[in-house]
């Protein structure tokens, strides 16, 4: 089943139908578990986020059914208090961006940046920033990433880092290295993990160039960032870098 813009055959707005369809897969017990996993308690990074308790395969099923939702409806879903409704919008936007023409890609990119405050958990960033932000900036000026990396929002800083995953896959490492270096003193664990992850991805493709970077900056790295970066190194090599940073 798929839906078109406007109203479906029962007269309901597709956006509302999509919300109801998500709830067919909701699981209250799973929602309680997920809220703990995504750190939604007071003072935690996902404070106040609410979950329906969907499994990702079920959510992707709904995304395929509602792929043609208007961008205005997707914007509304991004503003939802429910995590899975925001995730649904992002899954659809990624699919539409990858299959869209230049005009639709421009619109999706602008929608994404304009809704950055709603892309407010690590899974939401990670499933969308490489494809939409990285994909859009692949052949454009990338100064935006450096502005995002200076943001007070941990999610915008993570978007900047994850966007470079697109470049890494194309064999381009400079922006990932530059952003990792600029965020060495960042206080947030989610940034340490994201930067270390991108460095590890570089190392999977060119360990020599990663080791050169670590020789310069490894001793200054947060421990988590370094551990993520060297995760695939041989044990002796890993220990060498850990010893230098202690």
PDB file of N, CA and C in Angstrom, residues 94 97-98 112 124-138 158-159 161-167 169 197-198:
ATOM      1  N   UNK A  94      15.394  10.446   3.636  1.00  0.00           N
ATOM      2  CA  UNK A  94      16.622   9.855   3.076  1.00  0.00           C
ATOM      3  C   UNK A  94      16.314   9.132   1.769  1.00  0.00           C
ATOM      4  N   UNK A  97      15.505  11.728  -0.843  1.00  0.00           N
ATOM      5  CA  UNK A  97      16.692  12.474  -1.257  1.00  0.00           C
ATOM      6  C   UNK A  97      17.517  11.643  -2.235  1.00  0.00           C
ATOM      7  N   UNK A  98      17.734  10.393  -1.905  1.00  0.00           N
ATOM      8  CA  UNK A  98      18.589   9.546  -2.753  1.00  0.00           C
ATOM      9  C   UNK A  98      17.963   9.294  -4.111  1.00  0.00           C
ATOM     10  N   UNK A 112      15.703  19.703   6.243  1.00  0.00           N
ATOM     11  CA  UNK A 112      16.517  19.003   7.245  1.00  0.00           C
ATOM     12  C   UNK A 112      17.227  20.003   8.152  1.00  0.00           C
ATOM     13  N   UNK A 124      18.699   9.261  15.196  1.00  0.00           N
ATOM     14  CA  UNK A 124      18.083  10.139  14.204  1.00  0.00           C
ATOM     15  C   UNK A 124      19.158  10.814  13.355  1.00  0.00           C
ATOM     16  N   UNK A 125      20.225  11.246  13.999  1.00  0.00           N
ATOM     17  CA  UNK A 125      21.346  11.844  13.282  1.00  0.00           C
ATOM     18  C   UNK A 125      22.023  10.816  12.386  1.00  0.00           C
ATOM     19  N   UNK A 126      22.321   9.665  12.960  1.00  0.00           N
ATOM     20  CA  UNK A 126      23.171   8.694  12.265  1.00  0.00           C
ATOM     21  C   UNK A 126      22.510   8.099  11.032  1.00  0.00           C
ATOM     22  N   UNK A 127      21.181   8.016  11.034  1.00  0.00           N
ATOM     23  CA  UNK A 127      20.490   7.404   9.887  1.00  0.00           C
ATOM     24  C   UNK A 127      20.251   8.391   8.759  1.00  0.00           C
ATOM     25  N   UNK A 128      20.597   9.674   8.969  1.00  0.00           N
ATOM     26  CA  UNK A 128      20.201  10.679   7.986  1.00  0.00           C
ATOM     27  C   UNK A 128      21.285  11.671   7.593  1.00  0.00           C
ATOM     28  N   UNK A 129      22.167  12.031   8.507  1.00  0.00           N
ATOM     29  CA  UNK A 129      23.162  13.065   8.199  1.00  0.00           C
ATOM     30  C   UNK A 129      24.121  12.677   7.071  1.00  0.00           C
ATOM     31  N   UNK A 130      24.630  11.439   7.029  1.00  0.00           N
ATOM     32  CA  UNK A 130      25.525  11.106   5.914  1.00  0.00           C
ATOM     33  C   UNK A 130      24.853  11.241   4.556  1.00  0.00           C
ATOM     34  N   UNK A 131      23.616  10.764   4.451  1.00  0.00           N
ATOM     35  CA  UNK A 131      22.926  10.753   3.161  1.00  0.00           C
ATOM     36  C   UNK A 131      22.464  12.135   2.733  1.00  0.00           C
ATOM     37  N   UNK A 132      21.881  12.896   3.665  1.00  0.00           N
ATOM     38  CA  UNK A 132      21.289  14.177   3.288  1.00  0.00           C
ATOM     39  C   UNK A 132      22.309  15.311   3.357  1.00  0.00           C
ATOM     40  N   UNK A 133      22.966  15.486   4.487  1.00  0.00           N
ATOM     41  CA  UNK A 133      23.925  16.585   4.614  1.00  0.00           C
ATOM     42  C   UNK A 133      25.218  16.256   3.873  1.00  0.00           C
ATOM     43  N   UNK A 134      25.768  15.080   4.132  1.00  0.00           N
ATOM     44  CA  UNK A 134      26.985  14.691   3.416  1.00  0.00           C
ATOM     45  C   UNK A 134      26.768  14.595   1.923  1.00  0.00           C
ATOM     46  N   UNK A 135      25.649  13.977   1.541  1.00  0.00           N
ATOM     47  CA  UNK A 135      25.361  13.837   0.118  1.00  0.00           C
ATOM     48  C   UNK A 135      25.204  15.187  -0.562  1.00  0.00           C
ATOM     49  N   UNK A 136      24.563  16.130   0.114  1.00  0.00           N
ATOM     50  CA  UNK A 136      24.313  17.442  -0.504  1.00  0.00           C
ATOM     51  C   UNK A 136      25.592  18.257  -0.627  1.00  0.00           C
ATOM     52  N   UNK A 137      26.477  18.121   0.349  1.00  0.00           N
ATOM     53  CA  UNK A 137      27.694  18.925   0.349  1.00  0.00           C
ATOM     54  C   UNK A 137      28.861  18.254  -0.378  1.00  0.00           C
ATOM     55  N   UNK A 138      28.626  17.081  -0.914  1.00  0.00           N
ATOM     56  CA  UNK A 138      29.708  16.337  -1.567  1.00  0.00           C
ATOM     57  C   UNK A 138      30.352  17.143  -2.686  1.00  0.00           C
ATOM     58  N   UNK A 158      27.150  16.585  16.099  1.00  0.00           N
ATOM     59  CA  UNK A 158      27.179  15.198  15.616  1.00  0.00           C
ATOM     60  C   UNK A 158      26.776  15.132  14.142  1.00  0.00           C
ATOM     61  N   UNK A 159      25.818  15.952  13.716  1.00  0.00           N
ATOM     62  CA  UNK A 159      25.456  16.010  12.299  1.00  0.00           C
ATOM     63  C   UNK A 159      26.681  16.347  11.460  1.00  0.00           C
ATOM     64  N   UNK A 161      29.858  15.806  12.075  1.00  0.00           N
ATOM     65  CA  UNK A 161      30.763  14.659  12.003  1.00  0.00           C
ATOM     66  C   UNK A 161      30.207  13.546  11.124  1.00  0.00           C
ATOM     67  N   UNK A 162      28.946  13.199  11.340  1.00  0.00           N
ATOM     68  CA  UNK A 162      28.361  12.077  10.592  1.00  0.00           C
ATOM     69  C   UNK A 162      28.207  12.391   9.117  1.00  0.00           C
ATOM     70  N   UNK A 163      28.034  13.667   8.782  1.00  0.00           N
ATOM     71  CA  UNK A 163      27.950  14.025   7.366  1.00  0.00           C
ATOM     72  C   UNK A 163      29.203  13.601   6.622  1.00  0.00           C
ATOM     73  N   UNK A 164      30.347  13.623   7.300  1.00  0.00           N
ATOM     74  CA  UNK A 164      31.602  13.280   6.618  1.00  0.00           C
ATOM     75  C   UNK A 164      31.711  11.793   6.306  1.00  0.00           C
ATOM     76  N   UNK A 165      30.812  10.981   6.863  1.00  0.00           N
ATOM     77  CA  UNK A 165      30.816   9.553   6.518  1.00  0.00           C
ATOM     78  C   UNK A 165      30.613   9.384   5.007  1.00  0.00           C
ATOM     79  N   UNK A 166      29.799  10.253   4.430  1.00  0.00           N
ATOM     80  CA  UNK A 166      29.594  10.210   2.977  1.00  0.00           C
ATOM     81  C   UNK A 166      30.918  10.431   2.247  1.00  0.00           C
ATOM     82  N   UNK A 167      31.711  11.385   2.711  1.00  0.00           N
ATOM     83  CA  UNK A 167      32.991  11.683   2.060  1.00  0.00           C
ATOM     84  C   UNK A 167      33.974  10.529   2.258  1.00  0.00           C
ATOM     85  N   UNK A 169      33.336   7.429   2.509  1.00  0.00           N
ATOM     86  CA  UNK A 169      32.980   6.357   1.577  1.00  0.00           C
ATOM     87  C   UNK A 169      33.468   6.644   0.160  1.00  0.00           C
ATOM     88  N   UNK A 197      34.399   7.009  15.728  1.00  0.00           N
ATOM     89  CA  UNK A 197      33.795   6.147  14.710  1.00  0.00           C
ATOM     90  C   UNK A 197      34.247   6.559  13.317  1.00  0.00           C
ATOM     91  N   UNK A 198      34.198   7.873  13.022  1.00  0.00           N
ATOM     92  CA  UNK A 198      34.635   8.321  11.706  1.00  0.00           C
ATOM     93  C   UNK A 198      36.123   8.031  11.484  1.00  0.00           C
TER      94      UNK A 198
END
